[in-house]
Tab-separated table of C-alpha atoms in Angstrom:
chain	number	residue	atom	x	y	z
U	259	UNK	CA	29.778	-95.000	-107.488
U	260	UNK	CA	27.716	-95.434	-110.602
U	261	UNK	CA	24.279	-97.047	-110.242
U	262	UNK	CA	25.239	-98.465	-106.822
U	263	UNK	CA	22.234	-97.572	-104.663
U	264	UNK	CA	21.567	-101.149	-103.590
U	265	UNK	CA	25.191	-101.616	-102.470
U	266	UNK	CA	25.524	-98.418	-100.425
U	267	UNK	CA	23.915	-99.634	-97.156
U	268	UNK	CA	26.227	-102.658	-97.029
U	269	UNK	CA	29.281	-100.543	-97.843
U	270	UNK	CA	28.443	-97.982	-95.153
U	271	UNK	CA	27.834	-100.728	-92.614
U	272	UNK	CA	31.159	-102.431	-93.358
U	273	UNK	CA	32.881	-99.072	-92.810
U	274	UNK	CA	30.951	-98.307	-89.623
U	275	UNK	CA	32.082	-101.689	-88.307
U	276	UNK	CA	35.780	-100.842	-88.682
U	277	UNK	CA	37.752	-100.991	-85.444
U	278	UNK	CA	39.791	-98.015	-86.684
U	279	UNK	CA	37.513	-94.969	-86.735
U	280	UNK	CA	39.686	-91.986	-87.649
U	281	UNK	CA	38.931	-91.733	-91.368
U	282	UNK	CA	36.868	-89.802	-93.875
U	283	UNK	CA	34.925	-91.419	-96.717
U	284	UNK	CA	35.246	-89.726	-100.104
U	285	UNK	CA	32.636	-90.774	-102.653
U	286	UNK	CA	32.411	-89.794	-106.313
U	287	UNK	CA	28.893	-90.403	-107.648
U	288	UNK	CA	29.284	-90.144	-111.391
U	289	UNK	CA	28.057	-90.804	-114.909
U	290	UNK	CA	28.208	-89.038	-118.305
U	291	UNK	CA	26.254	-85.779	-118.245
U	292	UNK	CA	23.996	-86.666	-121.175
U	293	UNK	CA	22.523	-89.625	-119.271
U	294	UNK	CA	20.502	-87.127	-117.225
U	295	UNK	CA	18.610	-86.105	-120.351
U	296	UNK	CA	17.760	-89.564	-121.729
U	297	UNK	CA	14.115	-90.610	-121.969
U	298	UNK	CA	12.367	-92.341	-119.082
U	299	UNK	CA	12.844	-96.091	-119.394
U	300	UNK	CA	16.297	-95.784	-120.960
U	301	UNK	CA	18.854	-97.694	-118.830
U	302	UNK	CA	21.126	-94.650	-118.810
U	303	UNK	CA	18.340	-92.493	-117.362
U	304	UNK	CA	17.693	-95.207	-114.788
U	305	UNK	CA	21.374	-95.082	-113.770
U	306	UNK	CA	21.151	-91.296	-113.446
U	307	UNK	CA	18.034	-91.589	-111.245
U	308	UNK	CA	19.818	-94.222	-109.160
U	309	UNK	CA	22.778	-91.863	-108.718
U	310	UNK	CA	20.518	-89.033	-107.589
U	311	UNK	CA	19.038	-91.274	-104.906
U	312	UNK	CA	22.576	-92.302	-103.902
U	313	UNK	CA	23.568	-88.668	-103.431
U	314	UNK	CA	20.570	-88.050	-101.177
U	315	UNK	CA	21.240	-91.190	-99.137
U	316	UNK	CA	24.879	-90.191	-98.611
U	317	UNK	CA	23.902	-86.647	-97.642
U	318	UNK	CA	21.477	-87.907	-95.005
U	319	UNK	CA	23.886	-90.462	-93.515
U	320	UNK	CA	25.392	-89.109	-90.296
U	321	UNK	CA	27.344	-92.027	-88.816
U	322	UNK	CA	30.430	-91.429	-90.991
U	323	UNK	CA	32.348	-88.370	-92.163
U	324	UNK	CA	31.323	-88.527	-95.833
U	325	UNK	CA	32.676	-86.111	-98.448
U	326	UNK	CA	30.455	-86.325	-101.535
U	327	UNK	CA	31.753	-85.403	-104.972
U	328	UNK	CA	28.835	-84.922	-107.341
U	329	UNK	CA	29.647	-85.815	-110.936
U	330	UNK	CA	26.086	-86.924	-111.601
U	331	UNK	CA	23.647	-84.026	-111.327
U	332	UNK	CA	22.742	-82.174	-114.541
U	333	UNK	CA	25.699	-80.123	-115.858
U	334	UNK	CA	28.048	-81.835	-113.337
U	335	UNK	CA	28.387	-85.217	-115.088
U	336	UNK	CA	31.291	-86.214	-117.305
U	337	UNK	CA	31.612	-84.550	-120.673
U	338	UNK	CA	33.411	-85.887	-123.730
U	339	UNK	CA	36.461	-88.050	-123.162
U	340	UNK	CA	36.767	-86.971	-119.525
U	341	UNK	CA	34.619	-89.803	-118.203
U	342	UNK	CA	34.710	-93.208	-116.606
U	343	UNK	CA	36.173	-94.883	-113.552
U	344	UNK	CA	39.661	-93.524	-114.216
U	345	UNK	CA	38.430	-89.952	-114.015
U	346	UNK	CA	36.341	-90.766	-110.931
U	347	UNK	CA	39.426	-92.058	-109.114
U	348	UNK	CA	41.504	-89.089	-110.277
U	349	UNK	CA	38.932	-86.578	-109.030
U	350	UNK	CA	38.705	-88.382	-105.695
U	351	UNK	CA	42.464	-88.560	-105.176
U	352	UNK	CA	43.001	-84.915	-106.146
U	353	UNK	CA	40.310	-83.763	-103.714
U	354	UNK	CA	41.961	-85.772	-100.933
U	355	UNK	CA	45.292	-84.111	-101.780
U	356	UNK	CA	43.643	-80.694	-101.424
U	357	UNK	CA	42.267	-81.638	-98.004
U	358	UNK	CA	45.211	-83.581	-96.541
U	359	UNK	CA	48.939	-83.615	-95.927
U	360	UNK	CA	51.423	-86.058	-97.452
U	361	UNK	CA	51.365	-88.446	-94.491
U	362	UNK	CA	47.719	-89.374	-95.001
U	363	UNK	CA	46.783	-92.728	-96.533
U	364	UNK	CA	44.348	-93.388	-99.357
U	365	UNK	CA	42.510	-96.702	-99.209
U	366	UNK	CA	40.836	-97.214	-102.573
U	367	UNK	CA	37.518	-99.082	-102.677
U	368	UNK	CA	34.656	-99.821	-105.001
U	369	UNK	CA	31.073	-99.448	-103.868
U	370	UNK	CA	30.463	-103.202	-103.903
U	371	UNK	CA	33.410	-104.042	-101.609
U	372	UNK	CA	33.102	-105.787	-98.237
U	373	UNK	CA	35.904	-105.455	-95.679
U	374	UNK	CA	36.763	-107.314	-92.495
U	375	UNK	CA	36.383	-105.227	-89.318
U	376	UNK	CA	40.159	-104.861	-88.902
U	377	UNK	CA	40.963	-103.953	-92.506
U	378	UNK	CA	41.717	-100.245	-92.038
U	379	UNK	CA	43.522	-100.925	-88.759
U	380	UNK	CA	45.755	-103.515	-90.424
U	381	UNK	CA	46.462	-101.271	-93.430
U	382	UNK	CA	47.641	-98.512	-91.099
U	383	UNK	CA	49.698	-101.007	-89.091
U	384	UNK	CA	51.328	-102.343	-92.271
U	385	UNK	CA	52.358	-98.875	-93.451
U	386	UNK	CA	53.688	-97.979	-90.012
U	387	UNK	CA	55.806	-101.143	-90.062
U	388	UNK	CA	56.972	-100.468	-93.657
U	389	UNK	CA	57.160	-96.660	-93.935
U	390	UNK	CA	59.125	-96.634	-97.191
U	391	UNK	CA	56.709	-98.753	-99.262
U	392	UNK	CA	54.790	-96.973	-101.971
U	393	UNK	CA	51.610	-99.060	-101.917
U	394	UNK	CA	49.827	-102.138	-100.670
U	395	UNK	CA	48.277	-104.668	-103.045
U	396	UNK	CA	45.723	-106.353	-100.807
U	397	UNK	CA	44.653	-109.963	-101.274
U	398	UNK	CA	41.106	-110.381	-102.566
U	399	UNK	CA	38.370	-112.999	-102.662
U	400	UNK	CA	35.242	-112.415	-104.755
U	401	UNK	CA	32.020	-113.217	-102.970
U	402	UNK	CA	29.706	-115.375	-105.069
U	403	UNK	CA	26.291	-114.347	-106.348
U	404	UNK	CA	24.355	-117.606	-105.998
U	405	UNK	CA	23.831	-117.751	-109.769
U	406	UNK	CA	25.375	-120.983	-111.053
U	407	UNK	CA	26.406	-119.654	-114.458
U	408	UNK	CA	27.738	-116.330	-113.177
U	409	UNK	CA	29.666	-117.959	-110.349
U	410	UNK	CA	31.313	-120.449	-112.711
U	411	UNK	CA	32.543	-117.586	-114.875
U	412	UNK	CA	33.632	-115.569	-111.857
U	413	UNK	CA	35.605	-118.472	-110.392
U	414	UNK	CA	37.157	-119.150	-113.794
U	415	UNK	CA	38.266	-115.513	-114.172
U	416	UNK	CA	39.558	-115.285	-110.617
U	417	UNK	CA	41.576	-118.485	-111.094
U	418	UNK	CA	43.057	-116.969	-114.270
U	419	UNK	CA	44.232	-113.963	-112.251
U	420	UNK	CA	45.632	-116.182	-109.501
U	421	UNK	CA	47.511	-118.371	-111.986
U	422	UNK	CA	49.096	-115.268	-113.472
U	423	UNK	CA	50.195	-113.836	-110.129
U	424	UNK	CA	51.427	-117.157	-108.754
U	425	UNK	CA	53.667	-117.670	-111.765
U	426	UNK	CA	55.116	-114.158	-111.493
U	427	UNK	CA	55.729	-114.664	-107.774
U	428	UNK	CA	57.517	-117.941	-108.432
U	429	UNK	CA	60.073	-116.177	-110.638
U	430	UNK	CA	60.426	-113.238	-108.186
U	431	UNK	CA	59.317	-110.737	-110.804
U	432	UNK	CA	59.085	-107.058	-109.731
U	433	UNK	CA	55.625	-106.829	-111.330
U	434	UNK	CA	54.130	-109.692	-109.313
U	435	UNK	CA	51.023	-107.902	-108.055
U	436	UNK	CA	47.305	-107.956	-108.786
U	437	UNK	CA	45.891	-104.500	-109.445
U	438	UNK	CA	42.293	-104.090	-108.315
U	439	UNK	CA	40.865	-100.654	-107.649
U	440	UNK	CA	39.096	-102.073	-104.600
U	441	UNK	CA	42.278	-103.634	-103.176
U	442	UNK	CA	44.995	-100.981	-103.147
U	443	UNK	CA	46.234	-98.420	-100.627
U	444	UNK	CA	49.026	-95.845	-100.679
U	445	UNK	CA	50.308	-92.718	-98.896
U	446	UNK	CA	49.811	-89.337	-100.524
U	447	UNK	CA	53.570	-88.716	-100.753
U	448	UNK	CA	53.962	-91.835	-102.926
U	449	UNK	CA	50.988	-90.912	-105.119
U	450	UNK	CA	52.496	-87.476	-105.749
U	451	UNK	CA	55.973	-88.884	-106.365
U	452	UNK	CA	54.808	-91.142	-109.216
U	453	UNK	CA	52.803	-88.361	-110.849
U	454	UNK	CA	49.317	-89.534	-109.898
U	455	UNK	CA	46.835	-91.691	-111.737
U	456	UNK	CA	46.291	-91.726	-115.492
U	457	UNK	CA	42.500	-91.381	-115.974
U	458	UNK	CA	41.838	-94.232	-118.396
U	459	UNK	CA	38.519	-95.880	-119.247
U	460	UNK	CA	39.850	-99.117	-117.736
U	461	UNK	CA	43.112	-100.413	-116.333
U	462	UNK	CA	43.827	-97.186	-114.456
U	463	UNK	CA	44.439	-99.220	-111.295
U	464	UNK	CA	47.002	-101.419	-113.079
U	465	UNK	CA	48.950	-98.462	-114.486
U	466	UNK	CA	48.977	-96.681	-111.125
U	467	UNK	CA	50.267	-99.774	-109.336
U	468	UNK	CA	52.843	-100.246	-112.091
U	469	UNK	CA	54.083	-96.698	-111.430
U	470	UNK	CA	54.491	-97.609	-107.771
U	471	UNK	CA	56.383	-100.793	-108.703
U	472	UNK	CA	58.723	-98.940	-111.089
U	473	UNK	CA	59.581	-96.238	-108.572
U	474	UNK	CA	59.513	-98.055	-105.242
U	475	UNK	CA	58.168	-101.203	-103.618
U	476	UNK	CA	54.683	-102.683	-103.182
U	477	UNK	CA	53.767	-104.603	-100.039
U	478	UNK	CA	51.996	-107.907	-100.695
U	479	UNK	CA	51.159	-109.271	-97.256
U	480	UNK	CA	50.170	-108.290	-93.752
U	481	UNK	CA	46.633	-107.067	-94.466
U	482	UNK	CA	43.295	-108.922	-94.621
U	483	UNK	CA	41.391	-109.710	-97.798
U	484	UNK	CA	38.956	-107.434	-99.508
U	485	UNK	CA	35.795	-109.031	-100.845
U	486	UNK	CA	34.654	-107.416	-104.110
U	487	UNK	CA	31.497	-108.441	-105.920
U	488	UNK	CA	31.628	-110.167	-109.282
U	489	UNK	CA	28.995	-108.952	-111.699
U	490	UNK	CA	28.462	-108.460	-115.409
U	491	UNK	CA	29.236	-104.912	-116.505
U	492	UNK	CA	29.934	-103.146	-119.766
U	493	UNK	CA	30.962	-99.858	-118.140
U	494	UNK	CA	34.619	-100.564	-118.942
U	495	UNK	CA	36.202	-102.179	-122.041
U	496	UNK	CA	37.997	-104.921	-120.114
U	497	UNK	CA	38.274	-106.389	-116.638
U	498	UNK	CA	36.069	-108.534	-114.434
U	499	UNK	CA	32.716	-107.079	-115.531
U	500	UNK	CA	33.163	-107.581	-119.299
U	501	UNK	CA	34.804	-110.987	-118.733
U	502	UNK	CA	31.680	-112.238	-116.972
U	503	UNK	CA	29.627	-111.429	-120.077
U	504	UNK	CA	31.599	-114.015	-122.079
U	505	UNK	CA	30.760	-117.640	-122.652
U	506	UNK	CA	32.985	-120.217	-120.960
U	507	UNK	CA	34.495	-121.045	-124.340
U	508	UNK	CA	35.369	-117.390	-124.927
U	509	UNK	CA	36.755	-117.172	-121.394
U	510	UNK	CA	39.049	-120.142	-122.057
U	511	UNK	CA	40.381	-118.509	-125.229
U	512	UNK	CA	41.029	-115.069	-123.743
U	513	UNK	CA	42.019	-115.879	-120.166
U	514	UNK	CA	44.227	-118.977	-119.943
U	515	UNK	CA	45.109	-120.782	-116.760
U	516	UNK	CA	48.749	-120.073	-117.412
U	517	UNK	CA	51.260	-122.904	-117.361
U	518	UNK	CA	54.489	-122.183	-115.462
U	519	UNK	CA	56.564	-122.986	-118.559
U	520	UNK	CA	55.123	-119.893	-120.280
U	521	UNK	CA	56.949	-117.685	-117.772
U	522	UNK	CA	60.381	-119.291	-118.242
U	523	UNK	CA	61.374	-116.899	-121.077
U	524	UNK	CA	60.427	-113.908	-118.908
U	525	UNK	CA	62.513	-115.205	-116.030
U	526	UNK	CA	65.460	-115.920	-118.346
U	527	UNK	CA	65.297	-112.430	-119.847
U	528	UNK	CA	65.321	-110.693	-116.461
U	529	UNK	CA	68.231	-112.908	-115.367
U	530	UNK	CA	70.294	-111.615	-118.314
U	531	UNK	CA	70.008	-107.936	-117.403
U	532	UNK	CA	73.343	-107.882	-115.487
U	533	UNK	CA	75.122	-109.424	-118.479
U	534	UNK	CA	73.481	-106.930	-120.836
U	535	UNK	CA	75.272	-104.195	-118.941
U	536	UNK	CA	78.534	-105.482	-120.468
U	537	UNK	CA	77.401	-106.432	-123.965
U	538	UNK	CA	74.404	-107.281	-126.120
U	539	UNK	CA	73.216	-110.859	-125.778
U	540	UNK	CA	70.142	-112.490	-127.223
U	541	UNK	CA	67.303	-112.905	-124.722
U	542	UNK	CA	64.092	-114.911	-125.156
U	543	UNK	CA	62.189	-111.619	-125.383
U	544	UNK	CA	64.600	-109.749	-127.705
U	545	UNK	CA	62.750	-110.121	-131.008
U	546	UNK	CA	59.399	-109.341	-129.374
U	547	UNK	CA	60.770	-106.235	-127.663
U	548	UNK	CA	62.452	-104.996	-130.845
U	549	UNK	CA	59.173	-105.283	-132.702
U	550	UNK	CA	57.088	-103.833	-129.875
U	551	UNK	CA	59.418	-100.905	-129.183
U	552	UNK	CA	60.331	-100.393	-132.858
U	553	UNK	CA	64.091	-100.424	-132.327
U	554	UNK	CA	67.013	-102.785	-132.850
U	555	UNK	CA	69.049	-101.088	-130.137
U	556	UNK	CA	67.198	-102.099	-126.981
U	557	UNK	CA	69.940	-101.730	-124.384
U	558	UNK	CA	72.484	-99.259	-125.814
U	559	UNK	CA	70.632	-96.125	-124.658
U	560	UNK	CA	70.355	-97.570	-121.157
U	561	UNK	CA	74.106	-98.337	-121.024
U	562	UNK	CA	74.899	-94.771	-122.035
U	563	UNK	CA	72.560	-93.300	-119.411
U	564	UNK	CA	73.275	-95.662	-116.502
U	565	UNK	CA	76.957	-96.214	-115.740
U	566	UNK	CA	76.464	-98.503	-112.715
U	567	UNK	CA	75.255	-102.066	-113.145
U	568	UNK	CA	72.552	-101.878	-110.464
U	569	UNK	CA	71.079	-98.730	-111.994
U	570	UNK	CA	71.230	-100.290	-115.462
U	571	UNK	CA	69.432	-103.433	-114.265
U	572	UNK	CA	66.731	-101.317	-112.641
U	573	UNK	CA	66.309	-99.368	-115.899
U	574	UNK	CA	65.920	-102.663	-117.782
U	575	UNK	CA	63.278	-103.786	-115.309
U	576	UNK	CA	61.435	-100.522	-115.800
U	577	UNK	CA	61.605	-100.918	-119.569
U	578	UNK	CA	60.385	-104.523	-119.615
U	579	UNK	CA	57.453	-103.716	-117.357
U	580	UNK	CA	54.240	-105.475	-116.414
U	581	UNK	CA	52.493	-104.377	-119.600
U	582	UNK	CA	55.347	-105.697	-121.798
U	583	UNK	CA	55.268	-109.001	-119.909
U	584	UNK	CA	51.542	-109.371	-120.544
U	585	UNK	CA	51.966	-108.482	-124.220
U	586	UNK	CA	54.825	-110.961	-124.595
U	587	UNK	CA	52.878	-113.800	-123.006
U	588	UNK	CA	49.898	-113.142	-125.265
U	589	UNK	CA	52.198	-113.095	-128.298
U	590	UNK	CA	53.192	-116.658	-127.407
U	591	UNK	CA	49.593	-117.838	-127.665
U	592	UNK	CA	47.320	-118.823	-124.828
U	593	UNK	CA	48.614	-122.151	-123.475
U	594	UNK	CA	46.513	-123.398	-120.564
U	595	UNK	CA	47.598	-126.024	-118.075
U	596	UNK	CA	45.260	-128.928	-117.281
U	597	UNK	CA	44.215	-128.123	-113.723
U	598	UNK	CA	42.005	-131.154	-113.136
U	599	UNK	CA	38.716	-129.286	-112.849
U	600	UNK	CA	36.120	-128.481	-115.484
U	601	UNK	CA	34.603	-125.046	-114.903
U	602	UNK	CA	31.636	-125.910	-117.131
U	603	UNK	CA	30.694	-129.215	-115.512
U	604	UNK	CA	32.149	-129.655	-112.017
U	605	UNK	CA	30.178	-128.585	-108.964
U	606	UNK	CA	30.537	-125.058	-107.597
U	607	UNK	CA	31.925	-126.588	-104.413
U	608	UNK	CA	34.687	-128.331	-106.380
U	609	UNK	CA	35.511	-125.094	-108.193
U	610	UNK	CA	35.607	-123.239	-104.872
U	611	UNK	CA	37.976	-125.888	-103.527
U	612	UNK	CA	40.291	-125.255	-106.476
U	613	UNK	CA	40.122	-121.508	-105.922
U	614	UNK	CA	40.943	-122.047	-102.252
U	615	UNK	CA	43.959	-124.156	-103.214
U	616	UNK	CA	45.258	-121.349	-105.446
U	617	UNK	CA	44.478	-118.734	-102.816
U	618	UNK	CA	46.529	-120.547	-100.185
U	619	UNK	CA	49.441	-120.979	-102.571
U	620	UNK	CA	49.263	-117.297	-103.497
U	621	UNK	CA	49.159	-116.191	-99.863
U	622	UNK	CA	52.177	-118.362	-99.050
U	623	UNK	CA	54.131	-116.820	-101.936
U	624	UNK	CA	53.019	-113.293	-100.983
U	625	UNK	CA	54.362	-113.809	-97.462
U	626	UNK	CA	57.605	-115.275	-98.787
U	627	UNK	CA	58.295	-112.468	-101.267
U	628	UNK	CA	56.723	-109.752	-99.067
U	629	UNK	CA	57.734	-106.857	-101.342
U	630	UNK	CA	57.894	-106.424	-105.106
U	631	UNK	CA	59.115	-103.590	-107.303
U	632	UNK	CA	62.156	-102.071	-108.940
U	633	UNK	CA	62.881	-99.438	-106.276
């Protein structure tokens, strides 16, 4: 939580409404330490004051088992490079590890998230039915703000994310997941096995989920949606918040509605991994990977280290990971498919209809693929 006072009552109510009751709520109220000493009227001081009120509200709330972690009060805030949402998640997860055994589950949320009443119950049920999975990537559906301009941008960004995932699911890629900090869950044993979270300023959720995908499997279906809020934010360098500060023209340039043809080279490269076990062959991603990884010998070290084909293929999948796929696609330009809707001009209802179409296609593909990962 950072400057989330207005969202706390709704969050607490959505958790009180859960049909599964046996859980504790860990909350990290945080901001850089120097914000506490800014002048009155400065937005950073306002965020600090907001956080102090949040701490008091959480302390007084008795209907849930709430474990507060104060990284907001003077001398307790973040200092130097140890700051941001990545560090907040790391501190939370490490405190849970201290308090719990390896069989416990962490359900990661943001303060602006709304959940269905059965969400926690269904997460537990899904892990019980799939005890070897490392994580769940829950489906999501942003709730709209009522602001025409903001909602257009939000729907445009969400459709970009859905296009990306749908295309990865269609080629059965092991990195076909959406990483949202408010839509992931995992057991403590899996978190420990992958070495925990890397506390980045942004993208920490993506890199954690990528660790899960490299080591084991991620479950894609069987749990209800989470409903995060879309809002403009400059707290992180990239992601939903900064994207919503763009113009629609900037959004179109940076976040394409990916055409399926753009993913054909990725699919073809992954299909060649078994053949690469025997000999070097040119793949559609070879020149990009050589430049990106600064080597002409992409596969030789893997052949020497992995003497069985299945282990070699898995090593290739781990090498050409979700980050490399994103970098490769961006290196090809930003080709967008004509989707038949204009996010600048069409009605919000029409844009919601298009989102719903993508959502249903995504959910169908999630159920079909069920699990993704290299493990």
